[in-house]
Short mmCIF file of C-alpha atoms in Angstrom, two decimals:
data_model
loop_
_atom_site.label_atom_id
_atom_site.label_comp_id
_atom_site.label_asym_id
_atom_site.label_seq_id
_atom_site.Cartn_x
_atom_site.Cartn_y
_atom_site.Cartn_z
CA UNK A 55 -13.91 59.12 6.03
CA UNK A 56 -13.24 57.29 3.23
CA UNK A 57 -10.10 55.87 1.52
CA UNK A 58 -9.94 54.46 -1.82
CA UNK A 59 -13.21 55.42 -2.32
CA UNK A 60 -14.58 53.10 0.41
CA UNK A 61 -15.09 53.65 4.38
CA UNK A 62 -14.16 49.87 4.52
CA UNK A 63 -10.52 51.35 4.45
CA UNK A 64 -11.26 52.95 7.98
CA UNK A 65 -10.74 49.41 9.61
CA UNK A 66 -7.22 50.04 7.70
CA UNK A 67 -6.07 50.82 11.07
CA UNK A 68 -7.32 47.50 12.65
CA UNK A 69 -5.81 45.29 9.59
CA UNK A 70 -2.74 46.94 10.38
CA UNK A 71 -2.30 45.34 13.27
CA UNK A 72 -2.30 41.75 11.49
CA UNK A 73 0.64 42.79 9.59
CA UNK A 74 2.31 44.33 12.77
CA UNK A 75 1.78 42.80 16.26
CA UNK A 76 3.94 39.82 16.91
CA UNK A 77 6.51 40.49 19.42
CA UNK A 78 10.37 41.14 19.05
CA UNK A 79 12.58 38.97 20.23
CA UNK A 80 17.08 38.82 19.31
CA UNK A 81 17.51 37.61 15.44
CA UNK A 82 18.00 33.70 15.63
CA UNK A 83 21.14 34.57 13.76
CA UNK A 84 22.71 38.02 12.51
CA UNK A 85 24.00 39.20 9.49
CA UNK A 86 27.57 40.62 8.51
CA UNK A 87 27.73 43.77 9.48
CA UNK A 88 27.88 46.69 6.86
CA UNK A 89 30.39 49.10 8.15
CA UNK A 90 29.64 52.46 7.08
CA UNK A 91 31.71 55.53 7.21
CA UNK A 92 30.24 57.94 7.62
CA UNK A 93 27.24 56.62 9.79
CA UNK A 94 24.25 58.04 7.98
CA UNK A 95 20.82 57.12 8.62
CA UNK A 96 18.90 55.16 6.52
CA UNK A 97 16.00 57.26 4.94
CA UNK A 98 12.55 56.49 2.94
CA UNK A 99 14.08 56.89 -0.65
CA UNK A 100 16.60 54.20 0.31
CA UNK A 101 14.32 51.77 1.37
CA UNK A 102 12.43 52.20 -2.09
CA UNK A 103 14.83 52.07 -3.76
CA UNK A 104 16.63 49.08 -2.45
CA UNK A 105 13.31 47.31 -3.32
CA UNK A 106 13.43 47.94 -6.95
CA UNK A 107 13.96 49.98 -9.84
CA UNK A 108 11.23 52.90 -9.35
CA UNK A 109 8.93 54.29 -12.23
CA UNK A 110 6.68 56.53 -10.34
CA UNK A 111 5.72 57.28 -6.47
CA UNK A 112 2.29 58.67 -5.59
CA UNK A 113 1.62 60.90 -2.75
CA UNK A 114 -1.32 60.25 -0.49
CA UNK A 115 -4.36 62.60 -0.30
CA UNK A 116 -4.28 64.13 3.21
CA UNK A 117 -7.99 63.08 4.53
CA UNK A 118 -8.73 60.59 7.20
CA UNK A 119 -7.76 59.33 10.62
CA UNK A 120 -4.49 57.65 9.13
CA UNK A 121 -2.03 59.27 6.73
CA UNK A 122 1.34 60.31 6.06
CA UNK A 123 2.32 62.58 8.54
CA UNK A 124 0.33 61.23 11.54
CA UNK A 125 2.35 60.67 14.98
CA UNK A 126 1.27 57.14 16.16
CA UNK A 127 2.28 57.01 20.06
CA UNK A 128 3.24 53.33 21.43
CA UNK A 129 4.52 52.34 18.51
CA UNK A 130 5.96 48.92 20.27
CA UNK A 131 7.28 51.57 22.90
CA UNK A 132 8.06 53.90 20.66
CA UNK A 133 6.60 57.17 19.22
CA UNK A 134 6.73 57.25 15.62
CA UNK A 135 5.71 59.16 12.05
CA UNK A 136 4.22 57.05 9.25
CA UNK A 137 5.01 57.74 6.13
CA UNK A 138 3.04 56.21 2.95
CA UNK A 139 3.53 56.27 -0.73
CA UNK A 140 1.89 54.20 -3.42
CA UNK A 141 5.30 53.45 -5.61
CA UNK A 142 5.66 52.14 -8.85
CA UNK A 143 8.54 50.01 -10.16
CA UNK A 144 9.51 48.56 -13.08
CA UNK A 145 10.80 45.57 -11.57
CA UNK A 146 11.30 44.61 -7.85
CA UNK A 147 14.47 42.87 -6.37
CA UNK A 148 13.42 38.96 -7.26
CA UNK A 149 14.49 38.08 -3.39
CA UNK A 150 11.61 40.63 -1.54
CA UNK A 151 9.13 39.54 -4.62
CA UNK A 152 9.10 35.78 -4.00
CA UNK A 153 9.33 36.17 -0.34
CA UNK A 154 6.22 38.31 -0.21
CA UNK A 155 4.54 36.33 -2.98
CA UNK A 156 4.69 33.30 -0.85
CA UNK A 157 2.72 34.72 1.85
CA UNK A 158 -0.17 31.95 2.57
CA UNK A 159 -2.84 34.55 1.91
CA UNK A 160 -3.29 38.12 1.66
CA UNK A 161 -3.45 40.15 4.57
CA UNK A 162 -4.10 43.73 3.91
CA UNK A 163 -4.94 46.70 1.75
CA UNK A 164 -3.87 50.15 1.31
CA UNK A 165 -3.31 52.45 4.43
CA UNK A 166 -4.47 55.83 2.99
CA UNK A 167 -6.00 56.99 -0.49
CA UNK A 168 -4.21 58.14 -3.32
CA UNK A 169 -5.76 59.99 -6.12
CA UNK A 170 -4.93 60.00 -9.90
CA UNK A 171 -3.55 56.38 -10.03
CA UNK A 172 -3.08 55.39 -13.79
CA UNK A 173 -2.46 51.52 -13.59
CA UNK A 174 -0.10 50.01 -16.31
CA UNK A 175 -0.12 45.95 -16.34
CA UNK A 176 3.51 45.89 -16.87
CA UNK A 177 4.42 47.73 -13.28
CA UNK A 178 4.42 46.66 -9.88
CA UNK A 179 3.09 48.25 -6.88
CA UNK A 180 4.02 48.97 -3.70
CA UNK A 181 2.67 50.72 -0.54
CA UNK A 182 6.03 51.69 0.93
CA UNK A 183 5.47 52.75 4.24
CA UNK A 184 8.01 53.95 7.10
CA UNK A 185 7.68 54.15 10.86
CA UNK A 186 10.15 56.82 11.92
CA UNK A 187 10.78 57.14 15.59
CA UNK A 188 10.51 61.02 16.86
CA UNK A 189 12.94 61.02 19.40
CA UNK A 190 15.92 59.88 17.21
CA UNK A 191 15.30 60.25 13.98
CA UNK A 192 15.36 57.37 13.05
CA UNK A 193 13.05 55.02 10.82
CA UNK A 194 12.51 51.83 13.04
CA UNK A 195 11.25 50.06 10.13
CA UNK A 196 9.30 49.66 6.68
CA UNK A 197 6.17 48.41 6.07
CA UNK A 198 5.89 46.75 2.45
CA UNK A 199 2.66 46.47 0.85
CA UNK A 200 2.54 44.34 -2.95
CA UNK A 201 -0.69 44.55 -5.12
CA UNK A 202 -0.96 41.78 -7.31
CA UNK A 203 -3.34 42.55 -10.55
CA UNK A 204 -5.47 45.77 -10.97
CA UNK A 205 -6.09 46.44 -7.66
CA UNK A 206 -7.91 49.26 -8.88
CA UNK A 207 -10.39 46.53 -9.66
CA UNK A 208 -10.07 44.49 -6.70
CA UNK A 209 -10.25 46.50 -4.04
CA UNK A 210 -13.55 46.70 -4.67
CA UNK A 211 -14.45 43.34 -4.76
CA UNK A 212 -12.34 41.43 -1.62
CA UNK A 213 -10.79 42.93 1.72
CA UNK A 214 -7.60 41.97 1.50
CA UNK A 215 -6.24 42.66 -1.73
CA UNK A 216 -2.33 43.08 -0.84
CA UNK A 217 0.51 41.30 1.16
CA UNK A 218 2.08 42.88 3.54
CA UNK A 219 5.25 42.41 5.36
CA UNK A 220 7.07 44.47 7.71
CA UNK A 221 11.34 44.69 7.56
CA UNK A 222 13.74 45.94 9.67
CA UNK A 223 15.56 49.15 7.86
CA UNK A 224 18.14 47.32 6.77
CA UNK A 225 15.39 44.52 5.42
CA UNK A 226 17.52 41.83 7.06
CA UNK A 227 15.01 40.68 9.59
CA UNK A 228 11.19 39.93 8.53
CA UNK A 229 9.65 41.80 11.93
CA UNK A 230 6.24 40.34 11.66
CA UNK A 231 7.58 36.35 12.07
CA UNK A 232 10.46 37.73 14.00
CA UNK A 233 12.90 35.80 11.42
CA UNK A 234 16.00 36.67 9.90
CA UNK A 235 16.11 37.38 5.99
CA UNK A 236 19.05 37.97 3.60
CA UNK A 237 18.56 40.04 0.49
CA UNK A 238 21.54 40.37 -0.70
CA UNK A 239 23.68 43.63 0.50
CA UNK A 240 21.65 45.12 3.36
CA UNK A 241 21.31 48.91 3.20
CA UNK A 242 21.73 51.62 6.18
CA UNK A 243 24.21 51.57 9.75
CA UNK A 244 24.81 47.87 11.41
CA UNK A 245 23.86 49.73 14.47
CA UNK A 246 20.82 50.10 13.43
CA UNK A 247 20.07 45.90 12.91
CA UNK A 248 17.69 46.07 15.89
CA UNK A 249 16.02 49.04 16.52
CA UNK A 250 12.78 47.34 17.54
CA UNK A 251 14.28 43.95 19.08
CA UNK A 252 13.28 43.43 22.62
CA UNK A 253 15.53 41.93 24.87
CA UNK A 254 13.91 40.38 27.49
CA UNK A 255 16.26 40.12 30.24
CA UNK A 256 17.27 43.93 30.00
CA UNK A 257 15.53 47.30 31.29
CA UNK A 258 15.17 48.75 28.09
CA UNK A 259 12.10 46.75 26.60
CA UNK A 260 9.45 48.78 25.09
CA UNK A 261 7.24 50.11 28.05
CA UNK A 262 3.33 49.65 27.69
CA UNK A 263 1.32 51.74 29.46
CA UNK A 264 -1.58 50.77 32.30
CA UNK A 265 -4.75 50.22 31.26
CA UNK A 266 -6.33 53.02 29.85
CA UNK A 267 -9.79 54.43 31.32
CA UNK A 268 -12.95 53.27 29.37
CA UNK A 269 -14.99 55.97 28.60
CA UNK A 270 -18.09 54.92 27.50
CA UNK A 271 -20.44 57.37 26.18
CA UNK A 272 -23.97 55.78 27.14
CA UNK A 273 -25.65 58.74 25.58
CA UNK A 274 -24.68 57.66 22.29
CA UNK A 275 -25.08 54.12 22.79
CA UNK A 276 -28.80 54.23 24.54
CA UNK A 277 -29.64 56.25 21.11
CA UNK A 278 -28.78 53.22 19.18
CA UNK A 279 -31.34 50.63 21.00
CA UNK A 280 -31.99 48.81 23.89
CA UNK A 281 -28.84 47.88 25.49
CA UNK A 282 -28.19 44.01 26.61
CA UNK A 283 -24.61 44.31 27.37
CA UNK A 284 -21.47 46.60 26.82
CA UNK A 285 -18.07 44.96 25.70
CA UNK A 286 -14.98 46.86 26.24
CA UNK A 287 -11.23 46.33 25.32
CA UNK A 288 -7.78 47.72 26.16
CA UNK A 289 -5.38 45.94 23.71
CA UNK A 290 -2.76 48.97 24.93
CA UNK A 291 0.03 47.31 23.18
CA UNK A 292 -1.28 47.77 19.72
CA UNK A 293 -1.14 51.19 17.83
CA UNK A 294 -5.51 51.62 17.40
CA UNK A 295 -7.54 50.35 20.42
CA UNK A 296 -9.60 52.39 23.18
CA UNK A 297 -7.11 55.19 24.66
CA UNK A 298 -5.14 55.18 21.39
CA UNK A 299 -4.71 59.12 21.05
CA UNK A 300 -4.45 59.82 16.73
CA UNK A 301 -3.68 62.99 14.80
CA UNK A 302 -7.19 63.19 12.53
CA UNK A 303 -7.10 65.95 9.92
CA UNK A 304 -4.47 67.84 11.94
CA UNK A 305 -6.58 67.53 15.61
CA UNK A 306 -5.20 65.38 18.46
CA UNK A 307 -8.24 62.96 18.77
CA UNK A 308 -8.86 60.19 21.53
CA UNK A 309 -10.37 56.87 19.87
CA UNK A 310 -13.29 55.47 22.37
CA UNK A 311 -14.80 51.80 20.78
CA UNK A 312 -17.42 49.34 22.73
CA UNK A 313 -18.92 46.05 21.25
CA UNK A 314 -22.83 46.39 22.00
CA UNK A 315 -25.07 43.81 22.42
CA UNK A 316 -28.44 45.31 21.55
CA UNK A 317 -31.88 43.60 22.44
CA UNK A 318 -33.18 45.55 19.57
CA UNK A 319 -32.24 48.39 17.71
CA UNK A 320 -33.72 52.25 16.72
CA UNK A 321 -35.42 51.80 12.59
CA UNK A 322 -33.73 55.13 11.94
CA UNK A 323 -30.49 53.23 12.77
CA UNK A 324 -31.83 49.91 10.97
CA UNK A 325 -32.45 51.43 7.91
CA UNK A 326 -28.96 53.83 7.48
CA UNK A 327 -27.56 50.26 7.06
CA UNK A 328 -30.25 49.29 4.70
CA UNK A 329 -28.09 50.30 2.18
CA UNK A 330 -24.71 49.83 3.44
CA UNK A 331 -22.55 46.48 1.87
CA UNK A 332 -20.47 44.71 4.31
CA UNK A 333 -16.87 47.16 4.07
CA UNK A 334 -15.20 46.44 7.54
CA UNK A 335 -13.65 44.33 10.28
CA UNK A 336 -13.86 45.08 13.75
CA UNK A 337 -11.16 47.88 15.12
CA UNK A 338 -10.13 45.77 18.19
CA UNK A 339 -10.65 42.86 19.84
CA UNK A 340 -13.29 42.17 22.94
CA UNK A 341 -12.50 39.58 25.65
CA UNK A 342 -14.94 37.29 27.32
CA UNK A 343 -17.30 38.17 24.29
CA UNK A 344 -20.75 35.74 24.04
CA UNK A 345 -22.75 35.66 20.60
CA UNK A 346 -26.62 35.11 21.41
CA UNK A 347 -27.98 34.66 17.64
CA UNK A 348 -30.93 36.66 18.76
CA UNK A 349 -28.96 40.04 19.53
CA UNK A 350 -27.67 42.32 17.65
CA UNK A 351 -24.23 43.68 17.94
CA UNK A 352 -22.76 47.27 17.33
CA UNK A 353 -19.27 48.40 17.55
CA UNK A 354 -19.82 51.62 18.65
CA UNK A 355 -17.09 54.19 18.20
CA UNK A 356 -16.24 58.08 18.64
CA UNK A 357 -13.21 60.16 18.17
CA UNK A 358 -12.93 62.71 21.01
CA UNK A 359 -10.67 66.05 20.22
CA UNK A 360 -7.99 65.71 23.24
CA UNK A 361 -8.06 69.71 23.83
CA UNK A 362 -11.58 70.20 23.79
CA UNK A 363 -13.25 67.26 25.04
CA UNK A 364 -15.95 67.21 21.85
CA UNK A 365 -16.59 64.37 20.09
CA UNK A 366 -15.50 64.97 16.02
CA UNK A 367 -16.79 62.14 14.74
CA UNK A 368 -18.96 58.90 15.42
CA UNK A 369 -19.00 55.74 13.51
CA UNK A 370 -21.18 52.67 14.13
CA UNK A 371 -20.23 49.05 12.94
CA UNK A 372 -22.80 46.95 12.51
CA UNK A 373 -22.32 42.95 12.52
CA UNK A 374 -23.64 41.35 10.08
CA UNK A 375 -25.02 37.59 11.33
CA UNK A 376 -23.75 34.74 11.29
CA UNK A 377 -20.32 35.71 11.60
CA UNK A 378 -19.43 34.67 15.23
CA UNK A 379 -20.66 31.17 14.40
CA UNK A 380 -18.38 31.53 11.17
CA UNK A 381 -15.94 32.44 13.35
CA UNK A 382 -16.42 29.67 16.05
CA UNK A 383 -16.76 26.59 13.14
CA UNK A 384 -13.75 28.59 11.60
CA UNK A 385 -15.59 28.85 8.69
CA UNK A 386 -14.45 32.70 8.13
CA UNK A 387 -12.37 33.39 5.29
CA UNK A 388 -9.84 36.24 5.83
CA UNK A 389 -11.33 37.89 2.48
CA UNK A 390 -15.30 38.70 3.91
CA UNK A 391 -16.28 41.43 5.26
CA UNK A 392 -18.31 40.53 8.49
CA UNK A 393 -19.46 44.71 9.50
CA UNK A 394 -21.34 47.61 7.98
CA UNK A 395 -19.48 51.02 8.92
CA UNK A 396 -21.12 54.08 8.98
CA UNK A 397 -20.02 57.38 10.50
CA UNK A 398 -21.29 60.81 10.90
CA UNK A 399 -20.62 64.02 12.98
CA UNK A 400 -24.44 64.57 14.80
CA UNK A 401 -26.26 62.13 17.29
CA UNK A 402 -29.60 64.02 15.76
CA UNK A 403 -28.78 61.93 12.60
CA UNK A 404 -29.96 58.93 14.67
CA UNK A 405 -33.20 60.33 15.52
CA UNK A 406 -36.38 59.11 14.73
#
């Protein structure tokens, strides 16, 4: 799987979650309320369009695990649709620009690959994505990704090479820092301010499901190497973890991921990552997780079609030392690369 030319982008779906996951709470303060008559929802157009003036908008290539189109279930509670588009303006509203441009760092990339790109130094550019929700209809909120320079160049050469931020659809409340923001004239219904806000002391918050079971394939992960220890996750309120159920390339696929702690690992396996630069992250997180500097670690991964019960793909993550004691001294710089990815559709590829 690879997109923009690099299966670093798989971990797209992990990154994600840095720009998404902090919790909802009720706007510190609201807005004036934009009365609309009639009540019409906002749509994907608008919210490009409120951004700037556009020049161009490029469709995504539809390849991958993550693309336009794709259901995501528990969205923050919700099921939703992403929608992507690499857009080009000639200028962007001053406000969003210099409140994304002051980000601290960058914090993501692109979400899915787009083909044909012709970059012109004069334009901006913007991954403008939308999470629509499937029961109403309506988009929740928009995901706004800003490339600064050729990132035709960079993305190549550092992880993160964009800064994201996620707004409500009216792009009066910043979702990520749960923190009101003012724009100017917010667009779409005022009944729509808080789609995703989370009142705590009602029955309506966003319900997150029980832990889902672990299904470790130990068929696939004795081929690896000698096992030391398995690590296993269930981060069931974020959108990718073990038990997330994707559409991938039109089939309903169950994602399965372990950290492994290997005493030693298979050559065959040693040298597929001979030649293999560092191009990804982790997808999840793994609590009560020990680095020994003489172990190797694996996050070991399948994608299991939900009808048939056969795995479609495999993909193997290899850690590259010394990360965790990067990590620990906090010596890790949110631009490296700390895993090798690798994925492939046989187990007899791992044979020796």
């Amino acid at each position: 799987m690879k997109f923009v030319n690099s299966t670093a982008i798989c971990c797209i779906l992990l990154i994600s979650l840095v720009s998404c996951s902090n919790g909802f709470g009720n706007l510190t303060r609201k807005l004036k309320d934009q009365q609309t008559s009639p009540s019409i929802a906002v749509t994907s157009k608008d919210g490009m369009d409120y951004l700037g003036t556009v020049n161009k908008v490029y469709s995504a290539v539809p390849t991958g695990r993550f693309v336009t189109g794709q259901v995501i279930e528990n969205f923050y509670g919700h099921t939703v649709k992403f929608e992507g588009n690499l857009v080009e303006y000639t200028s962007i509203k001053q406000e969003v620009l210099d409140y994304v441009e002051n980000l601290k760092n960058n914090n993501a990339l692109m979400h899915q690959h787009y083909e044909d790109i012709v970059y012109d130094s004069t334009k901006k550019y913007v991954e403008f994505s939308s999470y629509t929700d499937v029961k109403s209809g309506k988009i929740l909120c928009f995901e706004v990704r800003v490339f600064f320079g050729n990132f035709l160049d960079t993305y190549n050469e550092s992880f993160w090479y964009a800064k994201s931020v996620t707004f409500n659809s009216r792009f009066t409340k910043d979702i990520d820092n749960n923190i009101a923001v003012n724009f100017g004239e917010p667009i779409g219904n005022s009944e729509d301010e808080d789609l995703l806000d989370v009142d705590e002391n009602t029955s309506e918050s966003p319900s997150i499901p029980e832990k889902q079971e672990d299904k470790i394939n130990y068929d696939y992960i004795n081929a690896i190497g000698k096992v030391a220890r398995i690590y296993s996750t269930h981060n069931v309120d974020v959108r990718f973890a073990t038990g997330q159920e994707l559409d991938y390339n039109g089939k309903k696929v169950r994602f399965q991921g372990n950290l492994v702690e290997y005493h030693s690992v298979n050559a065959k396996v040693l040298d597929i990552f001979t030649n293999i630069q560092p191009n990804a992250l982790h997808h999840q997180g793994y609590s009560n997780f020990v680095f020994e500097n003489s172990k190797i670690y694996i996050e070991v991964c399948y994608y299991e079609d939900v009808v048939t019960g056969k795995i479609v793909e495999y993909e193997l993550r290899y850690t590259v030392n010394p990360i965790y004691e990067k990590i620990e001294k906090g010596e890790w710089q949110p631009d490296e690369w700390y895993a090798k990815s690798f994925s492939f559709t046989d187990l007899s590829e791992l044979e020796e």
